[in-house]
XYZ file of C-alpha atoms in Angstrom:
505
model
C -18.203 13.452 21.730
C -15.865 14.158 18.814
C -14.343 11.130 17.143
C -11.351 10.849 14.826
C -12.102 9.006 11.570
C -10.051 7.380 8.817
C -11.750 7.797 5.422
C -10.631 5.099 3.009
C -11.060 6.373 -0.564
C -11.520 3.749 -3.267
C -13.616 4.485 -6.382
C -15.059 7.706 -4.931
C -12.355 10.289 -5.556
C -14.343 13.454 -4.821
C -15.292 15.650 -1.878
C -18.860 16.530 -2.992
C -21.640 13.920 -3.191
C -19.516 11.817 -0.859
C -21.539 10.704 2.176
C -18.483 8.958 3.626
C -16.571 12.218 3.865
C -19.673 14.099 5.015
C -20.281 11.612 7.844
C -16.623 11.726 8.860
C -16.730 15.515 9.096
C -19.938 15.351 11.124
C -18.155 13.320 13.823
C -16.409 16.509 14.889
C -12.944 15.026 15.240
C -9.949 14.859 12.969
C -10.226 13.222 9.552
C -7.528 11.139 7.926
C -8.271 10.828 4.188
C -6.435 7.793 2.805
C -5.836 6.144 -0.541
C -3.964 2.855 -0.653
C -2.040 1.932 -3.798
C -2.024 -1.844 -3.536
C 0.586 -3.516 -5.771
C -1.354 -6.786 -5.615
C -4.433 -5.055 -7.002
C -2.466 -3.641 -9.905
C -0.925 -7.037 -10.604
C -4.371 -8.421 -11.492
C -5.125 -9.358 -15.091
C -7.737 -6.605 -15.458
C -5.415 -3.727 -14.417
C -3.291 -1.507 -16.642
C -1.039 1.526 -16.598
C -3.586 3.632 -18.520
C -6.062 3.086 -15.695
C -3.483 4.011 -13.066
C -2.420 7.113 -14.983
C -6.023 8.364 -15.027
C -6.342 7.480 -11.353
C -3.071 9.180 -10.422
C -4.220 12.431 -12.038
C -7.494 12.145 -10.137
C -5.645 11.568 -6.867
C -3.590 14.677 -7.458
C -6.758 16.725 -7.924
C -8.382 15.157 -4.861
C -5.306 15.966 -2.785
C -5.607 19.633 -3.761
C -9.338 19.708 -2.936
C -8.800 18.130 0.482
C -5.869 20.410 1.260
C -8.123 23.403 0.631
C -10.422 22.047 3.370
C -7.576 21.585 5.849
C -6.794 17.880 5.506
C -4.118 16.149 3.445
C -4.786 13.064 1.366
C -2.462 10.411 2.756
C -1.213 7.915 0.202
C 0.445 4.663 1.170
C 1.734 1.788 -0.951
C 1.200 -1.740 0.296
C -1.429 -4.285 1.344
C -4.573 -2.587 2.660
C -4.726 -4.494 5.927
C -1.118 -3.687 6.743
C -1.497 0.008 5.880
C -4.728 0.367 7.873
C -3.290 -1.441 10.859
C -0.194 0.760 10.908
C -2.135 4.011 10.589
C -4.711 3.055 13.227
C -1.911 2.145 15.618
C -0.025 5.384 14.857
C -3.047 7.685 15.237
C -5.224 5.799 17.719
C -8.149 5.855 15.260
C -10.879 3.319 16.018
C -13.319 4.121 13.191
C -12.840 3.577 9.455
C -15.423 4.753 6.933
C -15.545 3.833 3.259
C -18.021 3.264 0.463
C -19.221 -0.215 -0.368
C -17.306 -1.316 -3.433
C -18.634 -3.480 -6.246
C -15.197 -4.442 -7.491
C -13.512 -7.507 -8.897
C -12.967 -10.841 -7.179
C -9.636 -9.712 -5.778
C -11.053 -6.596 -4.095
C -13.982 -8.622 -2.740
C -11.575 -11.066 -1.071
C -9.441 -8.152 0.170
C -12.436 -6.503 1.819
C -13.424 -9.710 3.590
C -9.891 -10.035 4.961
C -9.880 -6.393 6.124
C -13.274 -6.873 7.799
C -11.948 -9.897 9.698
C -8.868 -7.939 10.815
C -10.977 -4.964 11.942
C -13.211 -7.178 14.081
C -10.242 -8.853 15.731
C -8.481 -5.522 16.332
C -11.481 -3.764 17.863
C -11.731 -1.356 14.916
C -15.146 -0.343 13.605
C -15.265 -0.385 9.802
C -18.478 0.996 8.323
C -19.196 0.512 4.636
C -21.665 3.118 3.403
C -23.806 2.144 0.384
C -23.254 3.718 -2.994
C -26.518 5.192 -4.311
C -27.901 2.955 -7.031
C -26.455 -0.336 -5.738
C -28.140 -2.253 -2.933
C -26.245 -4.921 -1.019
C -28.018 -8.099 0.072
C -30.853 -8.329 -2.481
C -32.415 -11.730 -3.156
C -34.246 -10.558 -6.305
C -34.965 -7.413 -8.291
C -38.468 -6.731 -6.981
C -38.580 -3.105 -5.924
C -34.968 -2.430 -6.865
C -35.715 0.196 -9.518
C -37.892 2.265 -7.173
C -35.248 2.111 -4.438
C -32.541 3.051 -6.883
C -34.554 5.983 -8.220
C -35.245 7.184 -4.687
C -31.574 7.038 -3.758
C -30.654 8.989 -6.868
C -33.143 11.725 -6.028
C -32.042 12.074 -2.410
C -30.276 15.316 -1.454
C -26.663 15.423 -2.576
C -24.275 15.655 0.405
C -22.287 18.884 -0.003
C -18.558 19.000 0.429
C -17.523 19.725 4.032
C -16.698 23.377 4.671
C -13.571 22.472 6.585
C -11.714 19.463 7.948
C -9.159 18.957 10.686
C -6.440 16.662 9.459
C -3.406 14.832 10.812
C 0.219 15.931 10.663
C 1.425 12.901 8.723
C 3.761 12.466 5.780
C 1.338 12.582 2.821
C 3.408 10.215 0.725
C 4.046 10.563 -3.014
C 1.646 9.487 -5.725
C 3.619 6.718 -7.475
C 3.872 6.309 -11.222
C 2.730 3.162 -12.999
C 6.246 1.723 -13.115
C 6.548 1.917 -9.329
C 3.487 -0.347 -9.085
C 5.001 -2.898 -11.454
C 2.745 -2.049 -14.378
C 3.963 -2.695 -17.889
C 4.387 0.211 -20.333
C 1.018 1.022 -21.847
C 1.177 3.763 -24.506
C -2.226 5.386 -24.861
C -1.758 8.771 -26.558
C -5.483 9.504 -26.734
C -6.273 8.681 -23.109
C -8.707 10.935 -21.289
C -7.341 12.992 -18.409
C -8.373 12.347 -14.839
C -9.455 14.746 -12.131
C -12.760 16.260 -11.120
C -12.284 19.452 -13.108
C -11.880 17.437 -16.306
C -15.108 15.574 -15.557
C -17.031 18.740 -14.784
C -15.796 20.321 -17.998
C -17.020 17.319 -19.991
C -20.444 17.451 -18.368
C -20.786 21.161 -19.099
C -19.714 20.908 -22.730
C -21.977 17.895 -23.287
C -25.063 19.649 -21.932
C -24.215 22.969 -23.583
C -24.299 21.511 -27.066
C -21.771 18.754 -27.649
C -24.536 16.187 -27.059
C -27.048 17.735 -29.475
C -26.867 14.643 -31.712
C -26.361 12.183 -28.843
C -29.136 9.663 -29.545
C -28.174 9.163 -33.164
C -24.424 9.654 -33.037
C -23.713 7.347 -30.068
C -23.665 4.373 -32.467
C -21.036 5.876 -34.750
C -17.369 5.241 -33.922
C -16.528 8.615 -35.460
C -19.265 10.848 -34.094
C -19.702 9.206 -30.680
C -16.260 10.333 -29.537
C -17.622 13.879 -29.540
C -21.379 13.415 -29.117
C -21.204 11.111 -26.077
C -20.675 12.624 -22.644
C -17.317 10.804 -22.199
C -17.998 10.727 -18.459
C -17.566 6.972 -18.103
C -14.025 7.011 -16.597
C -15.030 9.768 -14.191
C -17.993 7.683 -13.014
C -15.854 4.554 -12.837
C -13.262 6.187 -10.574
C -15.693 8.469 -8.785
C -14.385 11.922 -9.632
C -18.067 12.611 -10.348
C -21.034 10.878 -8.734
C -24.114 9.782 -10.693
C -26.398 11.327 -8.078
C -24.803 14.757 -8.388
C -25.028 14.521 -12.177
C -28.757 13.760 -11.976
C -29.247 16.631 -9.531
C -27.339 18.951 -11.843
C -29.560 17.946 -14.773
C -32.658 18.848 -12.797
C -31.332 22.091 -11.338
C -29.984 23.557 -14.549
C -32.665 22.453 -17.063
C -33.547 23.134 -19.813
C -30.391 22.186 -21.678
C -29.408 23.034 -25.256
C -29.091 19.331 -26.142
C -32.872 18.903 -25.805
C -35.212 16.753 -23.757
C -34.920 13.607 -25.891
C -31.132 13.445 -25.647
C -31.331 14.207 -21.953
C -33.790 11.351 -21.447
C -31.481 8.955 -23.263
C -28.527 10.026 -21.155
C -30.519 9.666 -17.912
C -31.675 6.207 -18.983
C -28.113 5.091 -19.573
C -27.192 6.202 -16.069
C -29.985 3.932 -14.824
C -28.805 1.017 -16.953
C -25.326 1.557 -15.555
C -26.628 0.893 -12.033
C -28.646 -2.069 -13.304
C -25.469 -3.820 -14.405
C -23.553 -2.835 -11.292
C -26.286 -4.517 -9.279
C -25.814 -7.764 -11.220
C -22.223 -8.232 -10.050
C -23.128 -7.031 -6.556
C -25.787 -9.755 -6.371
C -23.605 -12.461 -7.896
C -19.847 -11.795 -7.628
C -19.088 -15.056 -9.418
C -20.163 -13.465 -12.709
C -16.540 -12.496 -13.225
C -15.542 -16.135 -13.380
C -18.556 -18.379 -14.064
C -21.165 -18.418 -16.839
C -24.425 -17.027 -15.522
C -26.405 -19.897 -17.056
C -24.827 -23.246 -16.222
C -25.669 -24.712 -19.639
C -22.873 -22.624 -21.149
C -20.139 -23.747 -18.743
C -18.371 -25.830 -21.399
C -19.579 -23.949 -24.451
C -16.149 -22.745 -25.589
C -12.627 -24.065 -24.911
C -11.334 -22.818 -21.558
C -7.915 -22.351 -23.146
C -8.414 -20.066 -26.123
C -6.697 -20.495 -29.466
C -3.512 -18.452 -29.007
C -3.201 -17.343 -32.623
C -6.812 -16.199 -32.877
C -6.656 -14.425 -29.513
C -3.413 -12.631 -30.419
C -4.751 -11.479 -33.789
C -7.914 -10.114 -32.186
C -5.960 -8.433 -29.362
C -3.617 -6.628 -31.786
C -6.247 -5.647 -34.349
C -4.829 -7.978 -36.989
C -7.772 -10.247 -37.806
C -8.007 -9.290 -41.470
C -11.520 -7.944 -40.878
C -10.956 -4.191 -41.338
C -13.727 -2.746 -39.194
C -12.889 -5.093 -36.296
C -9.224 -4.198 -36.549
C -9.944 -0.473 -36.749
C -12.073 -0.607 -33.620
C -9.446 -2.533 -31.666
C -6.602 -0.273 -32.776
C -8.645 2.792 -31.860
C -9.272 1.339 -28.407
C -5.576 0.580 -27.944
C -4.666 4.179 -28.762
C -7.427 5.997 -26.860
C -8.704 3.758 -24.041
C -12.267 4.371 -25.228
C -14.723 3.090 -27.823
C -18.408 3.702 -28.345
C -20.916 1.156 -27.063
C -21.910 -0.539 -30.325
C -18.322 -1.120 -31.373
C -17.449 -2.511 -27.928
C -20.291 -4.976 -28.295
C -19.171 -5.897 -31.810
C -15.616 -6.637 -30.646
C -16.937 -9.036 -28.030
C -19.469 -10.609 -30.371
C -16.812 -11.211 -33.015
C -14.393 -12.725 -30.506
C -17.057 -14.919 -28.900
C -19.043 -16.127 -31.912
C -16.788 -15.891 -34.944
C -13.506 -16.747 -33.205
C -15.199 -18.920 -30.539
C -12.999 -17.480 -27.791
C -13.936 -17.717 -24.122
C -15.271 -14.455 -22.651
C -12.981 -14.616 -19.621
C -9.825 -14.362 -21.728
C -11.122 -11.624 -24.018
C -12.715 -9.843 -21.062
C -9.384 -9.416 -19.312
C -7.834 -7.918 -22.439
C -10.656 -5.428 -22.872
C -10.678 -4.591 -19.167
C -7.038 -3.518 -19.408
C -7.735 -1.460 -22.506
C -10.723 0.432 -21.096
C -9.735 3.496 -19.095
C -13.345 3.437 -17.885
C -13.204 -0.202 -16.751
C -15.866 -0.828 -14.131
C -16.021 -4.488 -13.012
C -19.708 -4.345 -12.145
C -20.590 -3.347 -15.680
C -17.844 -5.102 -17.587
C -18.325 -8.723 -16.574
C -22.123 -8.949 -16.875
C -21.799 -7.249 -20.253
C -19.045 -9.619 -21.375
C -21.384 -12.508 -20.668
C -24.348 -10.810 -22.289
C -22.465 -10.103 -25.528
C -21.009 -13.642 -25.501
C -24.420 -15.292 -25.143
C -23.856 -17.029 -21.796
C -26.560 -15.389 -19.662
C -29.548 -17.435 -20.840
C -31.601 -14.243 -20.414
C -30.743 -12.309 -23.555
C -31.226 -13.071 -27.236
C -27.794 -13.826 -28.740
C -26.590 -11.028 -31.023
C -24.086 -12.091 -33.651
C -22.865 -8.925 -35.326
C -21.820 -9.093 -38.977
C -18.620 -7.010 -38.891
C -18.716 -6.266 -42.605
C -22.284 -4.982 -42.400
C -21.390 -2.989 -39.287
C -18.542 -1.401 -41.192
C -20.813 -0.327 -44.027
C -23.517 0.865 -41.617
C -21.346 2.728 -39.126
C -18.431 3.824 -41.321
C -19.922 4.199 -44.811
C -17.231 6.589 -46.066
C -14.444 4.521 -44.521
C -12.833 7.461 -42.736
C -12.672 5.663 -39.372
C -11.333 2.423 -40.860
C -8.744 4.180 -43.010
C -7.527 6.199 -40.043
C -6.771 3.136 -37.948
C -5.901 0.737 -40.784
C -3.787 2.966 -43.048
C -2.700 -0.122 -45.026
C -6.162 0.035 -46.604
C -6.294 3.741 -47.387
C -6.191 3.243 -51.179
C -8.994 0.684 -51.343
C -12.273 1.868 -52.868
C -15.222 2.204 -50.495
C -17.012 -0.777 -52.011
C -14.178 -3.138 -51.031
C -12.795 -1.429 -47.915
C -14.717 -3.537 -45.403
C -14.133 -6.778 -47.348
C -10.731 -6.379 -49.027
C -10.693 -10.036 -50.068
C -13.297 -9.099 -52.702
C -11.026 -6.455 -54.239
C -9.455 -7.425 -57.592
C -6.040 -6.416 -56.269
C -6.348 -8.467 -53.065
C -3.407 -10.764 -53.922
C -1.009 -7.835 -53.670
C -2.423 -6.768 -50.312
C -3.474 -9.710 -48.167
C -0.787 -11.286 -46.004
C 1.656 -8.726 -47.401
C 0.762 -5.306 -46.008
C -2.521 -6.350 -44.361
C -3.556 -9.759 -42.950
C -5.881 -12.103 -44.800
C -9.058 -12.896 -42.846
C -8.342 -15.372 -40.064
C -11.812 -16.931 -40.374
C -14.682 -17.279 -42.822
C -17.214 -14.841 -41.379
C -20.344 -16.505 -42.737
C -19.321 -20.052 -41.841
C -18.233 -19.055 -38.330
C -21.521 -17.266 -37.698
C -23.550 -20.267 -38.909
C -21.644 -22.578 -36.566
C -22.084 -20.279 -33.587
C -25.784 -19.756 -34.236
C -26.404 -23.476 -34.526
C -24.553 -24.356 -31.316
C -26.095 -21.544 -29.284
C -29.675 -22.281 -30.299
C -29.245 -26.029 -29.808
C -28.056 -25.266 -26.286
C -31.174 -23.212 -25.609
C -33.420 -26.153 -26.519
C -31.957 -28.496 -23.906
C -34.138 -29.806 -21.119
C -34.170 -27.516 -18.115
C -32.647 -24.534 -19.949
C -35.704 -22.289 -19.751
C -36.480 -23.163 -16.146
C -33.022 -21.995 -15.073
C -33.339 -18.921 -17.292
C -36.607 -17.990 -15.560
C -34.878 -18.169 -12.173
C -32.100 -15.918 -13.437
C -34.611 -13.383 -14.739
C -36.235 -13.199 -11.303
C -32.886 -12.503 -9.721
C -31.252 -10.215 -12.262
C -33.700 -8.691 -14.746
C -34.781 -5.091 -14.284
C -38.350 -4.074 -13.447
C -40.417 -1.118 -14.602
C -38.915 2.309 -14.045
C -39.345 5.487 -16.038
C -35.602 6.104 -15.856
C -35.000 3.128 -18.152
C -37.117 4.483 -20.998
C -35.285 5.765 -24.076
C -34.665 4.884 -27.677
C -31.750 2.589 -26.854
C -33.192 0.806 -23.839
C -36.293 -1.432 -23.808
C -39.620 0.268 -23.190
C -41.410 -0.571 -19.928
C -43.547 -3.666 -20.231
C -45.198 -6.216 -18.028
C -42.492 -8.818 -18.029
C -39.026 -8.073 -16.587
C -36.761 -6.127 -18.885
C -33.550 -7.363 -20.364
C -30.840 -4.866 -21.142
C -29.670 -2.907 -24.170
C -26.653 -4.119 -26.107
C -23.940 -1.962 -24.574
C -20.559 -2.699 -23.069
C -19.008 -0.760 -20.186
C -21.569 2.020 -20.654
C -19.424 4.658 -22.280
C -22.336 7.132 -21.864
């Protein structure tokens, strides 16, 4: 018997590779596609107007795709439970389908409240798993094989046609209507499935020819990386359909080695998503309890503000932050360096800096972001602490200074030898704290202090026993999809992860 279905879109804004939509169509009844713009969600500390702007463009594209199938994307503004209750009452729908969401703490609490309402109202709400993330795991044994199998399963095609409801579709609001503060981001990527597909095509057709090498460079990575991360984060493209496309259209001009690296990073992306799925408290609590009181819970306001604005007096750090502010994107190594510098040199708590970066990243994905924030801040107990030297990173990754001079034009006349350490320049007195800030910390002394404290912590009684338990629960196991030049090679003990933040791909 045909059954009407409400499809609740969240971070899966596409019609292909969408088993929720495919299952709804298979019920034979009418389909009500719904997106809920929840003001409370956008009032959270990890939300920003640049994220909504990308999402709004993606919703517009999704609305066109659904309309071509015969159903209109309905958009409502308000609390999810209230919107769902009103629509179910108006339409008589008794079945809601959506994807399982590995979101932030707010969305987790929201979903529990909606589930309780649905049970009490006699509404069936089915959450369909996302491929690559498995709900209810107690440890990582067998996870990689299950993940690989899910990724190689047939991709659900887009429905050929849908029967919709004659409802007011509702406008797609702008960021101001949701109470979001102005957030200029002139270099932000554009949303929508077509934009994502175009990026994938251009990457495989040659843009990614130098992918493995160039991904570390803040200049070259902007072109050489796939730039698919926001499209994966908001679901305009699915990882499974990307993997299927790679197999169906091989060989690719970028070459097998670059393709292997890209595929491995897709696998590492799921690995980190699984961490937050298994332990939602990672957004709020240090993974290893020994680090609970490592840094002040209330960060130094002056240091935090200088880091947030890109005014630390450390040129390469400032250039990376200013680039992120203007574009919403940064390559993986520079993301990791920003966190390392904030956590070790400035001794700032990862929760405060993590919220700032979350708002800046157009590709913010909670399941990747928070485990990576802890990893780069040295609070997991599983990973070797990495304290980046920002001056060395500047020389290594921006040897000609073109990236730093672009984003820190105050330094454009400095010679290359002094650009990344302007305090060593003979003319520093005329520059520092006049047109460019003096360094807010002594890099070497701050690193020595951090290294001493971190390693002393790791020698405490019981530290390694707890770390071993965490490895059993969270560390990856052998899988060929994890093998590349940036990820650890398969080995007998569980793998820890590569030093990457938010998986810019």
